[in-house]
Amino acid sequence: MQRRSAIKNLTLAVGGLVSLPAWASRWTPDSIGKVSTSVVSEDNQMILAEIVETIIPETSTPGAKSLKVNQFIMRMVNDCYGEPVQSNFKKGLTLIDDLAKQSYGKAFTSCDALQKADVFNKMRKSDDTSAKQFTNMVKNLTIQGYMNSEYVLVNLLNYNMAPGFYHGCVPIGK
C-alpha cells in the first residue's frame, strides 16, 4: 500500500513540475487570445479601454491601453467571475458612459483625459454600492494586469524567472 501512494505522489509532483513553466510565465496580449464578447459588447470594450488608460495613462512608459490590459480584464471577468459580478460589470460600463453624457454631454470615449478622470472619480465616490464595486474591481484588475504584463516585468522590474545561475566547475585560485 505504501508503494502505491508513493508512486501516486511522485507522479503528481512530476506533473506539477512539468506544468510550472507554463503556469509561471508572464502574460502577453497574444497569449490571452481573442476575448469573447458574450459578456460585454464591442462598444463597452472601447469604454473599458479608455477606463484603463484613465487609471494608468501613457507617459514615458506605455499605458494600460497600450499594453492591452483591457483584454486581461475581460478575460478575468469572463473566466473567473460569476454571473452577479458580470452583470454588475456590464451595468458599471453603461453607468460610466451615462454619467459622462450627463456631466459633459458626450460619451465617455469622446471626453478628454481630465473629464474621464473626473467621471471615474465621481463614480468611485458615489453612494451607489454597485458603482463603487465596479470602480474598485476595474482599478484592482488594471493594476494587476499592468504589473504582471511582460513589458513591465521585463523592462521595468528586471524580472528573471530563475534568478542567479549555477556555475559548477569553476577554477579556484590559490
mmCIF file of C-alpha atoms in Angstrom:
data_model
loop_
_atom_site.group_PDB
_atom_site.id
_atom_site.type_symbol
_atom_site.label_atom_id
_atom_site.label_comp_id
_atom_site.label_asym_id
_atom_site.label_seq_id
_atom_site.Cartn_x
_atom_site.Cartn_y
_atom_site.Cartn_z
ATOM 1 C CA MET A 1 0.000 0.000 0.000
ATOM 2 C CA GLN A 2 2.767 2.456 0.793
ATOM 3 C CA ARG A 3 4.415 1.860 -2.560
ATOM 4 C CA ARG A 4 1.228 2.786 -4.446
ATOM 5 C CA SER A 5 0.753 6.021 -2.539
ATOM 6 C CA ALA A 6 4.422 6.898 -3.019
ATOM 7 C CA ILE A 7 4.143 6.339 -6.798
ATOM 8 C CA LYS A 8 0.934 8.388 -6.918
ATOM 9 C CA ASN A 9 2.551 11.278 -5.007
ATOM 10 C CA LEU A 10 5.667 11.123 -7.178
ATOM 11 C CA THR A 11 3.533 11.238 -10.342
ATOM 12 C CA LEU A 12 1.636 14.280 -9.060
ATOM 13 C CA ALA A 13 4.892 16.046 -8.154
ATOM 14 C CA VAL A 14 6.434 15.399 -11.584
ATOM 15 C CA GLY A 15 3.242 16.589 -13.301
ATOM 16 C CA GLY A 16 3.299 19.761 -11.233
ATOM 17 C CA LEU A 17 6.931 20.448 -12.087
ATOM 18 C CA VAL A 18 6.294 19.886 -15.792
ATOM 19 C CA SER A 19 3.369 22.340 -15.823
ATOM 20 C CA LEU A 20 5.143 25.001 -13.702
ATOM 21 C CA PRO A 21 6.833 26.893 -16.580
ATOM 22 C CA ALA A 22 3.524 27.263 -18.420
ATOM 23 C CA TRP A 23 1.785 28.484 -15.270
ATOM 24 C CA ALA A 24 4.506 30.889 -14.150
ATOM 25 C CA SER A 25 5.116 32.616 -17.487
ATOM 26 C CA ARG A 26 4.130 36.244 -17.842
ATOM 27 C CA TRP A 27 1.112 37.113 -19.980
ATOM 28 C CA THR A 28 1.079 38.946 -23.283
ATOM 29 C CA PRO A 29 -1.928 40.164 -25.274
ATOM 30 C CA ASP A 30 -1.301 37.344 -27.762
ATOM 31 C CA SER A 31 -1.263 34.687 -25.043
ATOM 32 C CA ILE A 32 -4.693 35.819 -23.829
ATOM 33 C CA GLY A 33 -6.246 35.261 -27.239
ATOM 34 C CA LYS A 34 -9.500 36.640 -28.567
ATOM 35 C CA VAL A 35 -11.836 37.533 -25.741
ATOM 36 C CA SER A 36 -15.471 36.563 -26.105
ATOM 37 C CA THR A 37 -17.945 39.405 -26.461
ATOM 38 C CA SER A 38 -20.681 37.446 -24.721
ATOM 39 C CA VAL A 39 -20.411 39.487 -21.542
ATOM 40 C CA VAL A 40 -19.621 42.922 -22.962
ATOM 41 C CA SER A 41 -20.281 44.410 -26.395
ATOM 42 C CA GLU A 42 -17.599 45.923 -28.643
ATOM 43 C CA ASP A 43 -18.652 49.476 -27.672
ATOM 44 C CA ASN A 44 -18.325 48.680 -23.983
ATOM 45 C CA GLN A 45 -14.908 47.150 -24.627
ATOM 46 C CA MET A 46 -13.811 50.512 -26.051
ATOM 47 C CA ILE A 47 -15.151 52.196 -22.911
ATOM 48 C CA LEU A 48 -13.164 49.721 -20.799
ATOM 49 C CA ALA A 49 -10.014 50.505 -22.814
ATOM 50 C CA GLU A 50 -10.477 54.206 -22.059
ATOM 51 C CA ILE A 51 -11.084 53.485 -18.363
ATOM 52 C CA VAL A 52 -7.815 51.549 -18.027
ATOM 53 C CA GLU A 53 -5.999 54.339 -19.853
ATOM 54 C CA THR A 54 -7.502 56.791 -17.360
ATOM 55 C CA ILE A 55 -6.213 54.710 -14.444
ATOM 56 C CA ILE A 56 -2.687 54.183 -15.859
ATOM 57 C CA PRO A 57 -2.065 56.748 -18.626
ATOM 58 C CA GLU A 58 0.754 56.602 -21.122
ATOM 59 C CA THR A 59 3.821 58.638 -20.154
ATOM 60 C CA SER A 60 7.421 57.756 -20.978
ATOM 61 C CA THR A 61 6.289 54.155 -20.427
ATOM 62 C CA PRO A 62 3.347 52.525 -22.199
ATOM 63 C CA GLY A 63 -0.034 52.984 -20.593
ATOM 64 C CA ALA A 64 -2.531 50.298 -19.707
ATOM 65 C CA LYS A 65 -4.354 50.686 -23.022
ATOM 66 C CA SER A 66 -1.124 50.236 -24.996
ATOM 67 C CA LEU A 67 -0.372 47.035 -23.105
ATOM 68 C CA LYS A 68 -3.971 45.883 -23.730
ATOM 69 C CA VAL A 69 -4.809 45.462 -20.071
ATOM 70 C CA ASN A 70 -8.475 45.765 -21.078
ATOM 71 C CA GLN A 71 -8.180 42.324 -22.731
ATOM 72 C CA PHE A 72 -6.765 40.951 -19.475
ATOM 73 C CA ILE A 73 -9.706 42.401 -17.537
ATOM 74 C CA MET A 74 -12.210 40.977 -19.997
ATOM 75 C CA ARG A 75 -10.608 37.526 -19.757
ATOM 76 C CA MET A 76 -10.680 37.690 -15.953
ATOM 77 C CA VAL A 77 -14.321 38.801 -15.866
ATOM 78 C CA ASN A 78 -15.380 36.161 -18.417
ATOM 79 C CA ASP A 79 -13.481 33.256 -16.885
ATOM 80 C CA CYS A 80 -13.091 33.943 -13.176
ATOM 81 C CA TYR A 81 -16.191 35.783 -12.005
ATOM 82 C CA GLY A 82 -19.781 34.615 -11.672
ATOM 83 C CA GLU A 83 -22.981 35.983 -13.123
ATOM 84 C CA PRO A 84 -23.654 38.610 -10.399
ATOM 85 C CA VAL A 85 -20.233 40.219 -10.881
ATOM 86 C CA GLN A 86 -20.524 40.035 -14.678
ATOM 87 C CA SER A 87 -23.903 41.768 -14.623
ATOM 88 C CA ASN A 88 -22.540 44.431 -12.252
ATOM 89 C CA PHE A 89 -19.600 44.863 -14.651
ATOM 90 C CA LYS A 90 -21.959 45.434 -17.614
ATOM 91 C CA LYS A 91 -24.051 47.807 -15.512
ATOM 92 C CA GLY A 92 -20.932 49.732 -14.462
ATOM 93 C CA LEU A 93 -19.794 50.230 -18.056
ATOM 94 C CA THR A 94 -23.164 51.642 -19.098
ATOM 95 C CA LEU A 95 -23.339 53.705 -15.901
ATOM 96 C CA ILE A 96 -19.977 55.384 -16.508
ATOM 97 C CA ASP A 97 -20.995 56.240 -20.075
ATOM 98 C CA ASP A 98 -24.328 57.644 -18.865
ATOM 99 C CA LEU A 99 -22.550 59.680 -16.171
ATOM 100 C CA ALA A 100 -20.205 61.148 -18.799
ATOM 101 C CA LYS A 101 -23.170 62.076 -21.005
ATOM 102 C CA GLN A 102 -24.911 63.619 -18.009
ATOM 103 C CA SER A 103 -21.842 65.581 -16.860
ATOM 104 C CA TYR A 104 -20.281 66.667 -20.162
ATOM 105 C CA GLY A 105 -22.898 65.985 -22.819
ATOM 106 C CA LYS A 106 -20.780 63.443 -24.679
ATOM 107 C CA ALA A 107 -19.820 59.799 -24.464
ATOM 108 C CA PHE A 108 -17.045 58.652 -22.149
ATOM 109 C CA THR A 109 -14.808 57.739 -25.098
ATOM 110 C CA SER A 110 -15.173 61.283 -26.518
ATOM 111 C CA CYS A 111 -14.131 63.043 -23.306
ATOM 112 C CA ASP A 112 -10.604 64.338 -22.742
ATOM 113 C CA ALA A 113 -8.297 62.899 -20.079
ATOM 114 C CA LEU A 114 -9.325 65.290 -17.282
ATOM 115 C CA GLN A 115 -13.020 64.741 -17.944
ATOM 116 C CA LYS A 116 -12.551 60.954 -17.944
ATOM 117 C CA ALA A 117 -10.702 61.118 -14.635
ATOM 118 C CA ASP A 118 -13.440 63.335 -13.193
ATOM 119 C CA VAL A 119 -16.200 60.943 -14.308
ATOM 120 C CA PHE A 120 -14.318 57.934 -12.924
ATOM 121 C CA ASN A 121 -13.743 59.696 -9.579
ATOM 122 C CA LYS A 122 -17.407 60.773 -9.381
ATOM 123 C CA MET A 123 -18.428 57.185 -9.904
ATOM 124 C CA ARG A 124 -15.910 55.955 -7.334
ATOM 125 C CA LYS A 125 -17.205 58.403 -4.722
ATOM 126 C CA SER A 126 -20.917 57.911 -5.441
ATOM 127 C CA ASP A 127 -23.367 56.458 -2.945
ATOM 128 C CA ASP A 128 -24.264 53.590 -5.290
ATOM 129 C CA THR A 129 -22.557 50.432 -3.978
ATOM 130 C CA SER A 130 -22.561 48.720 -7.373
ATOM 131 C CA ALA A 131 -20.719 51.712 -8.880
ATOM 132 C CA LYS A 132 -18.118 51.569 -6.103
ATOM 133 C CA GLN A 133 -17.704 47.813 -6.568
ATOM 134 C CA PHE A 134 -17.278 48.294 -10.306
ATOM 135 C CA THR A 135 -14.637 51.004 -9.963
ATOM 136 C CA ASN A 136 -12.739 49.076 -7.290
ATOM 137 C CA MET A 137 -12.751 45.888 -9.358
ATOM 138 C CA VAL A 138 -11.625 47.654 -12.547
ATOM 139 C CA LYS A 139 -8.914 49.552 -10.696
ATOM 140 C CA ASN A 140 -7.575 46.411 -8.972
ATOM 141 C CA LEU A 141 -7.631 44.352 -12.177
ATOM 142 C CA THR A 142 -5.954 47.178 -14.101
ATOM 143 C CA ILE A 143 -3.108 47.354 -11.607
ATOM 144 C CA GLN A 144 -2.802 43.568 -11.512
ATOM 145 C CA GLY A 145 -2.790 43.268 -15.295
ATOM 146 C CA TYR A 146 -0.341 46.132 -15.772
ATOM 147 C CA MET A 147 2.128 44.950 -13.143
ATOM 148 C CA ASN A 148 2.054 41.366 -14.470
ATOM 149 C CA SER A 149 2.410 42.291 -18.139
ATOM 150 C CA GLU A 150 5.524 41.163 -19.948
ATOM 151 C CA TYR A 151 6.678 44.730 -20.659
ATOM 152 C CA VAL A 152 6.563 45.833 -17.032
ATOM 153 C CA LEU A 153 8.119 42.655 -15.659
ATOM 154 C CA VAL A 154 11.000 42.550 -18.127
ATOM 155 C CA ASN A 155 11.731 46.224 -18.785
ATOM 156 C CA LEU A 156 10.787 47.982 -15.557
ATOM 157 C CA LEU A 157 11.180 45.356 -12.829
ATOM 158 C CA ASN A 158 14.066 43.360 -14.391
ATOM 159 C CA TYR A 159 12.265 40.119 -13.658
ATOM 160 C CA ASN A 160 14.115 36.812 -14.061
ATOM 161 C CA MET A 161 12.097 33.650 -13.656
ATOM 162 C CA ALA A 162 15.101 31.830 -12.197
ATOM 163 C CA PRO A 163 17.427 34.455 -10.701
ATOM 164 C CA GLY A 164 21.106 33.664 -10.444
ATOM 165 C CA PHE A 165 22.980 30.951 -12.222
ATOM 166 C CA TYR A 166 24.894 27.920 -11.014
ATOM 167 C CA HIS A 167 28.471 27.605 -12.222
ATOM 168 C CA GLY A 168 29.559 24.182 -11.005
ATOM 169 C CA CYS A 169 33.052 23.841 -12.472
ATOM 170 C CA VAL A 170 34.907 26.993 -11.555
ATOM 171 C CA PRO A 171 38.678 27.080 -11.103
ATOM 172 C CA ILE A 172 39.713 28.080 -7.620
ATOM 173 C CA GLY A 173 42.667 30.436 -7.297
ATOM 174 C CA LYS A 174 45.388 29.890 -4.668
#
